[in-house]
Coordinates of N, CA and C in Angstrom, one line a residue:
M1 N 0.8 -1.2 0.0 CA 0.0 0.0 0.0 C 0.9 1.2 0.0
Q2 N 0.4 2.3 -0.7 CA 1.1 3.6 -0.7 C 0.2 4.6 -0.1
I3 N 0.8 5.4 0.7 CA 0.1 6.5 1.4 C 0.7 7.8 0.9
R4 N -0.1 8.7 0.3 CA 0.4 9.9 -0.3 C -0.1 11.1 0.5
F5 N 0.8 12.0 0.8 CA 0.4 13.3 1.4 C 1.5 14.3 1.1
G6 N 1.0 15.5 0.7 CA 1.9 16.6 0.3 C 2.8 16.1 -0.8
D7 N 4.1 16.3 -0.7 CA 5.1 15.8 -1.7 C 5.7 14.5 -1.2
C8 N 5.1 13.8 -0.3 CA 5.7 12.6 0.3 C 4.8 11.3 0.0
V9 N 5.5 10.2 0.0 CA 4.8 8.9 -0.2 C 5.4 7.9 0.7
I10 N 4.6 7.1 1.4 CA 5.0 6.0 2.2 C 4.6 4.7 1.5
D11 N 5.5 3.8 1.2 CA 5.3 2.5 0.6 C 5.4 1.5 1.7
T12 N 4.3 1.0 2.2 CA 4.3 0.0 3.3 C 4.8 -1.3 3.0
E13 N 4.8 -1.7 1.7 CA 5.3 -3.0 1.2 C 6.8 -3.0 1.3
T14 N 7.4 -1.9 0.8 CA 8.9 -1.8 0.8 C 9.5 -1.1 2.0
R15 N 8.6 -0.5 2.9 CA 9.0 0.2 4.0 C 9.8 1.4 3.6
Q16 N 9.5 2.1 2.5 CA 10.2 3.2 2.1 C 9.4 4.5 2.2
V17 N 10.1 5.6 2.5 CA 9.5 6.9 2.6 C 10.2 7.8 1.5
L18 N 9.3 8.4 0.6 CA 9.9 9.2 -0.5 C 9.4 10.6 -0.3
R19 N 10.3 11.5 -0.6 CA 9.9 13.0 -0.6 C 10.4 13.6 -1.9
K20 N 9.5 14.1 -2.7 CA 9.8 14.7 -4.0 C 10.4 13.6 -4.9
G21 N 10.0 12.4 -4.7 CA 10.5 11.3 -5.5 C 11.8 10.6 -5.1
S22 N 12.5 11.2 -4.0 CA 13.7 10.7 -3.5 C 13.5 10.0 -2.2
E23 N 14.2 8.9 -1.9 CA 14.0 8.2 -0.7 C 14.7 9.0 0.5
V24 N 14.0 9.0 1.6 CA 14.5 9.6 2.8 C 14.6 8.4 3.8
V25 N 15.6 8.5 4.7 CA 15.9 7.4 5.6 C 15.3 7.7 7.0
L26 N 14.5 6.8 7.5 CA 14.0 6.9 8.9 C 14.5 5.7 9.7
S27 N 14.8 5.8 10.9 CA 15.1 4.7 11.8 C 13.8 3.9 11.9
P28 N 14.0 2.6 12.3 CA 12.8 1.7 12.4 C 11.7 2.3 13.4
K29 N 12.2 2.8 14.5 CA 11.2 3.4 15.5 C 10.5 4.6 14.9
A30 N 11.2 5.5 14.2 CA 10.6 6.7 13.6 C 9.6 6.3 12.5
Y31 N 9.9 5.2 11.8 CA 9.0 4.7 10.7 C 7.7 4.2 11.4
R32 N 7.8 3.4 12.5 CA 6.7 2.9 13.1 C 5.8 4.0 13.7
L33 N 6.5 5.0 14.3 CA 5.7 6.2 14.8 C 5.0 6.9 13.7
L34 N 5.6 7.1 12.6 CA 5.0 7.8 11.5 C 3.8 7.0 11.0
I35 N 3.9 5.7 10.8 CA 2.8 4.9 10.4 C 1.6 5.0 11.4
L36 N 1.9 4.9 12.7 CA 0.9 5.0 13.7 C 0.1 6.3 13.6
L37 N 0.9 7.4 13.5 CA 0.2 8.8 13.4 C -0.6 8.9 12.1
V38 N -0.1 8.4 11.0 CA -0.8 8.5 9.8 C -2.1 7.6 9.8
E39 N -2.0 6.4 10.4 CA -3.2 5.5 10.4 C -4.3 6.0 11.3
T40 N -3.9 6.8 12.3 CA -4.9 7.3 13.3 C -5.4 8.7 13.0
R41 N -4.9 9.3 11.9 CA -5.2 10.7 11.6 C -6.7 10.9 11.5
P42 N -7.3 12.0 11.9 CA -6.6 13.2 12.5 C -6.6 13.1 14.0
K43 N -6.8 11.9 14.6 CA -6.9 11.7 16.0 C -5.5 12.0 16.7
A44 N -5.5 12.7 17.8 CA -4.3 13.0 18.5 C -4.0 11.8 19.5
L45 N -2.8 11.4 19.5 CA -2.4 10.3 20.4 C -1.5 10.9 21.6
A46 N -1.8 10.4 22.8 CA -1.1 10.9 23.9 C 0.4 10.3 23.9
K47 N 1.2 11.1 24.5 CA 2.7 10.7 24.6 C 2.9 9.4 25.3
D48 N 2.2 9.2 26.4 CA 2.4 7.9 27.1 C 1.9 6.7 26.3
A49 N 0.8 6.9 25.5 CA 0.3 5.8 24.7 C 1.3 5.5 23.6
L50 N 1.9 6.5 23.0 CA 2.9 6.4 21.9 C 4.1 5.7 22.5
C51 N 4.6 6.1 23.7 CA 5.8 5.4 24.2 C 5.5 4.0 24.5
R52 N 4.3 3.6 25.0 CA 4.0 2.2 25.3 C 3.9 1.4 24.0
A53 N 3.4 2.0 22.9 CA 3.3 1.3 21.7 C 4.7 1.1 21.1
L54 N 5.6 2.0 21.2 CA 6.9 1.9 20.6 C 7.9 1.2 21.5
W55 N 7.8 1.3 22.8 CA 8.7 0.6 23.7 C 7.9 -0.1 24.8
P56 N 7.2 -1.2 24.4 CA 6.2 -1.8 25.2 C 6.8 -2.4 26.5
D57 N 8.0 -2.8 26.5 CA 8.6 -3.5 27.7 C 9.7 -2.7 28.3
T58 N 9.8 -1.4 28.0 CA 10.9 -0.6 28.5 C 10.4 0.8 28.9
F59 N 10.9 1.3 30.0 CA 10.5 2.7 30.4 C 11.5 3.6 29.7
V60 N 10.9 4.6 29.0 CA 11.7 5.6 28.3 C 11.2 7.0 28.7
V61 N 12.1 8.0 28.6 CA 11.7 9.4 28.9 C 11.1 10.0 27.7
E62 N 10.3 11.0 27.9 CA 9.6 11.6 26.7 C 10.5 12.2 25.7
A63 N 11.8 12.5 26.1 CA 12.7 13.0 25.1 C 13.0 12.1 24.0
N64 N 12.9 10.7 24.2 CA 13.1 9.8 23.2 C 12.0 9.9 22.1
L65 N 10.8 10.2 22.5 CA 9.7 10.4 21.6 C 9.8 11.7 20.8
S66 N 10.2 12.7 21.5 CA 10.3 14.0 20.8 C 11.5 14.0 19.8
N67 N 12.5 13.2 20.1 CA 13.6 13.0 19.2 C 13.2 12.3 17.9
L68 N 12.3 11.3 18.0 CA 11.7 10.6 16.9 C 10.9 11.6 16.0
I69 N 10.1 12.4 16.7 CA 9.2 13.4 16.0 C 10.1 14.3 15.2
G70 N 11.2 14.8 15.8 CA 12.2 15.6 15.1 C 12.8 15.0 13.9
E71 N 13.1 13.7 14.0 CA 13.7 12.9 12.9 C 12.6 12.8 11.8
I72 N 11.4 12.6 12.1 CA 10.3 12.5 11.1 C 10.2 13.8 10.4
R73 N 10.1 14.9 11.2 CA 9.9 16.2 10.6 C 11.1 16.6 9.6
A74 N 12.3 16.3 10.1 CA 13.4 16.6 9.2 C 13.3 15.8 7.9
A75 N 12.9 14.6 8.0 CA 12.8 13.7 6.7 C 11.7 14.2 5.8
L76 N 10.6 14.7 6.4 CA 9.5 15.1 5.5 C 9.5 16.6 5.2
G77 N 10.5 17.3 5.7 CA 10.5 18.8 5.4 C 9.5 19.5 6.2
D78 N 9.1 19.0 7.3 CA 8.2 19.6 8.2 C 8.9 20.4 9.3
S79 N 8.1 21.3 10.0 CA 8.7 22.0 11.1 C 7.7 22.2 12.2
A80 N 8.2 22.3 13.5 CA 7.4 22.5 14.6 C 6.7 23.8 14.6
Q81 N 7.4 24.8 14.0 CA 6.8 26.2 14.0 C 5.7 26.4 13.0
Q82 N 5.9 25.8 11.9 CA 4.8 25.8 10.8 C 4.6 24.4 10.3
P83 N 3.9 23.6 11.1 CA 3.7 22.2 10.7 C 2.8 22.0 9.6
R84 N 3.2 21.2 8.6 CA 2.3 20.8 7.5 C 1.7 19.4 7.8
F85 N 2.5 18.5 8.5 CA 2.1 17.1 8.6 C 1.8 16.8 10.1
I86 N 2.7 17.1 11.0 CA 2.7 16.6 12.4 C 2.4 17.8 13.3
R87 N 1.3 17.7 14.0 CA 0.9 18.8 14.9 C 1.2 18.4 16.3
T88 N 1.8 19.3 17.1 CA 2.1 19.1 18.5 C 1.0 19.6 19.4
L89 N 0.5 18.8 20.3 CA -0.5 19.2 21.3 C 0.3 19.3 22.6
H90 N 0.7 20.5 22.9 CA 1.6 20.7 24.1 C 0.9 20.2 25.4
G91 N 1.7 19.4 26.1 CA 1.2 18.8 27.3 C 0.4 17.5 27.1
Y92 N 0.2 17.1 25.8 CA -0.6 15.9 25.5 C 0.1 15.0 24.6
G93 N 0.3 15.3 23.3 CA 0.9 14.4 22.4 C 1.0 15.0 21.0
Y94 N 0.7 14.1 20.0 CA 0.9 14.5 18.6 C -0.2 14.0 17.7
A95 N -0.4 14.6 16.6 CA -1.4 14.2 15.6 C -0.9 14.4 14.2
F96 N -1.3 13.6 13.3 CA -1.0 13.8 11.8 C -2.1 14.6 11.3
S97 N -1.8 15.8 10.8 CA -2.9 16.7 10.4 C -3.1 17.0 8.9
A98 N -2.3 16.3 8.1 CA -2.4 16.5 6.6 C -3.5 15.6 6.0
E99 N -4.0 15.9 4.9 CA -4.8 15.0 4.1 C -3.9 14.0 3.5
A100 N -4.4 12.7 3.5 CA -3.6 11.6 3.0 C -4.5 10.7 2.2
E101 N -4.0 10.0 1.2 CA -4.7 9.1 0.4 C -3.9 7.8 0.3
A102 N -4.5 6.7 0.6 CA -3.9 5.4 0.5 C -4.4 4.6 -0.7
T103 N -3.5 4.0 -1.5 CA -3.8 3.2 -2.6 C -2.9 2.0 -2.7
T104 N -3.3 1.0 -3.4 CA -2.5 -0.2 -3.6 C -2.6 -0.6 -5.1
G105 N -1.6 -1.2 -5.6 CA -1.6 -1.7 -7.0 C -2.6 -2.8 -7.2
M106 N -2.9 -3.5 -6.1 CA -3.9 -4.6 -6.3 C -5.3 -4.2 -6.0
G107 N -5.5 -2.9 -5.6 CA -6.9 -2.5 -5.3 C -7.4 -3.1 -4.0
M108 N -6.4 -3.4 -3.0 CA -6.8 -4.0 -1.8 C -6.3 -3.1 -0.6
E109 N -6.9 -3.2 0.5 CA -6.4 -2.4 1.7 C -6.7 -3.3 3.0
P110 N -6.0 -3.1 4.0 CA -6.2 -3.9 5.3 C -7.6 -3.5 5.8
E111 N -8.3 -4.6 6.3 CA -9.6 -4.4 6.9 C -9.6 -4.7 8.4
V112 N -9.2 -5.9 8.7 CA -9.2 -6.3 10.1 C -7.8 -6.5 10.6
R113 N -7.4 -5.9 11.6 CA -6.0 -6.0 12.2 C -5.9 -7.2 13.0
A114 N -6.9 -7.5 13.8 CA -6.9 -8.6 14.8 C -8.3 -8.9 15.2
Y115 N -8.4 -10.0 16.0 CA -9.7 -10.3 16.6 C -9.6 -11.0 17.9
L116 N -10.7 -11.0 18.7 CA -10.7 -11.7 19.9 C -11.8 -12.8 19.8
I117 N -11.5 -14.0 20.3 CA -12.5 -15.1 20.2 C -13.0 -15.3 21.6
K118 N -14.3 -15.1 21.8 CA -15.0 -15.4 23.1 C -15.2 -16.9 23.3
P119 N -15.4 -17.3 24.6 CA -15.7 -18.7 24.9 C -16.8 -19.3 24.1
D120 N -17.8 -18.5 23.7 CA -18.9 -19.0 22.9 C -18.6 -19.1 21.4
G121 N -17.4 -18.7 21.0 CA -16.9 -18.8 19.6 C -17.1 -17.5 18.8
Q122 N -17.8 -16.5 19.4 CA -18.0 -15.2 18.7 C -16.7 -14.5 18.6
A123 N -16.5 -13.9 17.4 CA -15.3 -13.1 17.0 C -15.6 -11.6 17.2
L124 N -14.7 -10.9 17.9 CA -14.8 -9.5 18.1 C -13.7 -8.9 17.3
L125 N -14.0 -8.2 16.2 CA -13.0 -7.7 15.3 C -12.3 -6.4 15.8
I126 N -11.0 -6.3 15.6 CA -10.2 -5.1 16.0 C -9.7 -4.5 14.7
R127 N -10.2 -3.3 14.4 CA -9.9 -2.6 13.2 C -9.0 -1.4 13.4
E128 N -9.0 -0.8 14.6 CA -8.2 0.4 14.8 C -6.8 0.1 15.3
P129 N -5.9 1.0 15.1 CA -4.5 0.8 15.7 C -4.6 0.8 17.2
Q130 N -5.5 1.6 17.7 CA -5.7 1.7 19.2 C -7.2 1.4 19.4
S131 N -7.5 0.3 20.2 CA -8.9 0.0 20.4 C -9.1 -0.3 21.9
V132 N -10.1 0.4 22.4 CA -10.5 0.2 23.8 C -11.4 -1.0 23.9
V133 N -11.2 -1.8 24.9 CA -12.0 -3.0 25.1 C -12.8 -2.7 26.4
G134 N -14.1 -2.8 26.3 CA -14.9 -2.5 27.5 C -16.4 -2.6 27.2
R135 N -17.2 -2.3 28.2 CA -18.7 -2.4 28.1 C -19.3 -1.1 27.7
G136 N -18.5 0.0 27.6 CA -19.0 1.3 27.3 C -19.4 1.4 25.8
S137 N -20.4 2.2 25.5 CA -20.9 2.3 24.2 C -19.9 2.9 23.2
D138 N -18.9 3.6 23.8 CA -17.9 4.2 22.9 C -16.6 3.3 22.8
A139 N -16.7 2.1 23.3 CA -15.5 1.2 23.2 C -15.5 0.6 21.8
Q140 N -14.2 0.6 21.2 CA -14.1 0.0 19.9 C -14.4 -1.5 19.8
V141 N -14.0 -2.2 20.9 CA -14.3 -3.6 21.1 C -15.2 -3.8 22.3
R142 N -16.5 -4.0 22.1 CA -17.4 -3.9 23.2 C -17.6 -5.3 23.8
L143 N -17.4 -5.4 25.1 CA -17.7 -6.6 25.9 C -18.7 -6.2 27.0
D144 N -20.0 -6.3 26.7 CA -21.0 -5.9 27.6 C -21.4 -7.0 28.5
L145 N -20.5 -7.3 29.4 CA -20.6 -8.5 30.3 C -20.3 -8.1 31.7
P146 N -20.8 -8.9 32.7 CA -20.6 -8.6 34.1 C -19.1 -8.6 34.4
G147 N -18.6 -7.7 35.2 CA -17.2 -7.6 35.6 C -16.3 -6.9 34.7
I148 N -16.9 -6.4 33.5 CA -16.1 -5.6 32.6 C -16.3 -4.1 32.8
S149 N -15.2 -3.4 32.9 CA -15.3 -1.9 33.1 C -15.7 -1.3 31.8
R150 N -16.2 0.0 31.9 CA -16.6 0.7 30.7 C -15.4 0.8 29.8
H151 N -14.3 1.2 30.3 CA -13.0 1.3 29.5 C -12.1 0.4 30.3
H152 N -12.1 -0.9 29.9 CA -11.3 -1.9 30.7 C -9.9 -2.0 30.3
A153 N -9.6 -2.1 29.0 CA -8.2 -2.2 28.5 C -8.1 -1.6 27.1
R154 N -6.8 -1.4 26.7 CA -6.6 -0.9 25.4 C -5.6 -1.8 24.7
I155 N -6.0 -2.2 23.4 CA -5.1 -3.0 22.6 C -4.5 -2.1 21.5
T156 N -3.2 -2.0 21.4 CA -2.5 -1.2 20.4 C -1.8 -2.1 19.4
I157 N -2.0 -1.8 18.1 CA -1.3 -2.6 17.1 C -0.5 -1.6 16.2
V158 N 0.8 -1.8 16.2 CA 1.6 -0.9 15.4 C 2.5 -1.8 14.5
D159 N 2.4 -1.6 13.2 CA 3.2 -2.3 12.2 C 3.3 -3.8 12.5
G160 N 2.2 -4.4 12.9 CA 2.1 -5.9 13.2 C 2.5 -6.3 14.6
H161 N 2.9 -5.3 15.4 CA 3.2 -5.6 16.8 C 2.1 -5.2 17.7
A162 N 1.6 -6.0 18.6 CA 0.5 -5.8 19.4 C 0.9 -5.7 20.9
T163 N 0.2 -4.8 21.6 CA 0.4 -4.7 23.1 C -1.0 -4.5 23.7
V164 N -1.1 -4.8 25.0 CA -2.4 -4.6 25.7 C -2.0 -3.9 27.0
E165 N -2.8 -3.0 27.5 CA -2.6 -2.3 28.8 C -4.0 -2.2 29.5
D166 N -3.9 -2.4 30.8 CA -5.1 -2.2 31.6 C -5.4 -0.7 31.8
L167 N -6.6 -0.4 31.8 CA -7.0 1.0 32.0 C -7.6 1.3 33.3
Q168 N -6.9 0.8 34.4 CA -7.3 0.9 35.8 C -8.7 0.3 36.0
S169 N -8.9 -0.8 35.4 CA -10.2 -1.5 35.5 C -10.4 -2.1 36.9
K170 N -11.6 -2.3 37.3 CA -11.9 -2.8 38.6 C -11.4 -4.2 38.8
N171 N -11.5 -5.1 37.8 CA -11.2 -6.5 38.0 C -10.0 -6.9 37.3
G172 N -9.3 -6.0 36.6 CA -7.9 -6.3 36.1 C -7.9 -6.9 34.7
T173 N -6.7 -6.9 34.1 CA -6.5 -7.5 32.8 C -5.4 -8.6 33.0
L174 N -5.6 -9.7 32.4 CA -4.6 -10.8 32.5 C -4.1 -11.2 31.1
V175 N -2.8 -11.5 31.0 CA -2.2 -12.0 29.8 C -1.5 -13.4 30.1
R176 N -2.0 -14.4 29.5 CA -1.5 -15.8 29.8 C -1.6 -16.1 31.3
G177 N -2.7 -15.7 31.9 CA -3.0 -16.0 33.3 C -2.4 -15.1 34.3
E178 N -1.6 -14.1 33.8 CA -0.9 -13.2 34.8 C -1.5 -11.8 34.7
R179 N -1.9 -11.3 35.9 CA -2.5 -9.9 35.9 C -1.4 -8.9 35.6
I180 N -1.7 -8.0 34.7 CA -0.6 -7.0 34.3 C -0.8 -5.7 35.0
A181 N 0.3 -5.0 35.2 CA 0.3 -3.7 35.8 C 0.8 -2.6 34.8
E182 N 1.3 -3.1 33.6 CA 1.8 -2.2 32.6 C 1.6 -2.8 31.2
A183 N 1.8 -2.1 30.2 CA 1.6 -2.6 28.8 C 2.4 -3.9 28.6
R184 N 1.8 -4.9 28.0 CA 2.4 -6.2 27.7 C 2.3 -6.6 26.3
T185 N 3.4 -7.1 25.7 CA 3.4 -7.5 24.3 C 2.5 -8.7 24.1
L186 N 1.7 -8.8 23.0 CA 0.8 -9.9 22.7 C 1.3 -10.7 21.5
M187 N 1.1 -12.0 21.5 CA 1.4 -12.8 20.4 C 0.1 -13.5 20.0
S188 N 0.0 -13.8 18.7 CA -1.3 -14.4 18.2 C -1.5 -15.7 18.9
G189 N -2.7 -15.9 19.4 CA -3.0 -17.1 20.2 C -3.0 -16.9 21.7
D190 N -2.5 -15.8 22.2 CA -2.4 -15.5 23.6 C -3.8 -15.5 24.2
E191 N -3.9 -16.0 25.4 CA -5.2 -15.9 26.2 C -5.2 -14.6 27.0
L192 N -6.3 -13.9 26.9 CA -6.4 -12.6 27.6 C -7.6 -12.8 28.6
G193 N -7.5 -12.1 29.7 CA -8.6 -12.1 30.7 C -9.0 -10.7 31.0
F194 N -10.2 -10.4 30.8 CA -10.8 -9.1 31.2 C -11.7 -9.4 32.4
G195 N -11.2 -9.2 33.6 CA -12.0 -9.7 34.8 C -12.0 -11.2 34.7
S196 N -13.2 -11.8 34.8 CA -13.4 -13.2 34.7 C -13.7 -13.7 33.3
V197 N -13.7 -12.8 32.3 CA -14.0 -13.1 30.9 C -12.7 -13.5 30.2
R198 N -12.7 -14.7 29.6 CA -11.5 -15.1 28.9 C -11.7 -15.1 27.4
V199 N -10.7 -14.6 26.7 CA -10.8 -14.6 25.2 C -9.4 -14.9 24.7
S200 N -9.3 -15.3 23.4 CA -8.0 -15.5 22.8 C -7.8 -14.4 21.7
F201 N -6.6 -14.0 21.6 CA -6.2 -12.9 20.7 C -5.5 -13.5 19.5
H202 N -5.9 -12.9 18.3 CA -5.3 -13.4 17.0 C -5.1 -12.2 16.1
I203 N -3.9 -12.2 15.5 CA -3.6 -11.2 14.5 C -3.9 -11.8 13.1
V204 N -4.5 -11.0 12.3 CA -4.9 -11.5 10.9 C -4.4 -10.5 9.9
S205 N -4.6 -10.8 8.6 CA -4.2 -9.9 7.5 C -5.4 -9.9 6.5
A206 N -6.6 -9.9 7.0 CA -7.8 -9.8 6.1 C -7.7 -8.6 5.3
T207 N -8.3 -8.6 4.1 CA -8.3 -7.5 3.2 C -9.7 -7.3 2.6
K208 N -10.0 -6.1 2.1 CA -11.2 -5.9 1.4 C -10.9 -5.1 0.1
S209 N -11.7 -5.2 -0.9 CA -11.5 -4.6 -2.2 C -11.8 -3.1 -2.1
T210 N -10.9 -2.3 -2.7 CA -11.1 -0.8 -2.7 C -10.2 -0.2 -3.7
E211 N -10.4 1.0 -4.1 CA -9.5 1.7 -5.0 C -8.6 2.6 -4.1
T212 N -9.3 3.4 -3.3 CA -8.5 4.4 -2.4 C -9.2 4.4 -1.1
T213 N -8.5 4.9 -0.1 CA -9.0 5.1 1.2 C -8.5 6.5 1.7
G214 N -9.4 7.3 2.3 CA -9.0 8.6 2.7 C -8.3 8.7 4.0

């Protein structure tokens, strides 16, 4: 898939970033951050959520994140003073603010990133890079069951890598039977527990036919 914005193109198949037709080099972490911001546009993402997505098993200071933002801006010809692509929300985080168009040569685009299988066999699809699991009507993955908090947990998927974090739920979140206190990396097939509700997590690569996506 190719994502076009301004004078830049991201090719997710070759993991290349082009500006005015010439390749620019980004570190792996900077590339993952750029993809996350583009995929969630125009939604703003909090700094702590971005840090957990990029360094799920490591504590890092916010300066690491701002350094990656600076690297991306330099590569894209953007600036903090007059941003064309990446907007800073002081005291909160960042957002991708430009119009972008995604196309593929095969006329296909990702549809489902992952899914959860409930004990009764029902599949709960995960389509967003960041999806809240809970019984609230605004949860991206709704589990309207006893013991589930309105905003129970958050599943983040960046460039094929998945993590889950508990959102201070009343009954806790478990990964492979262990209650977690911070973001935890997920593998396809892992058992998750939201309170007493057990589900299995699976990453997929389902696609749907389309020409472009805004």
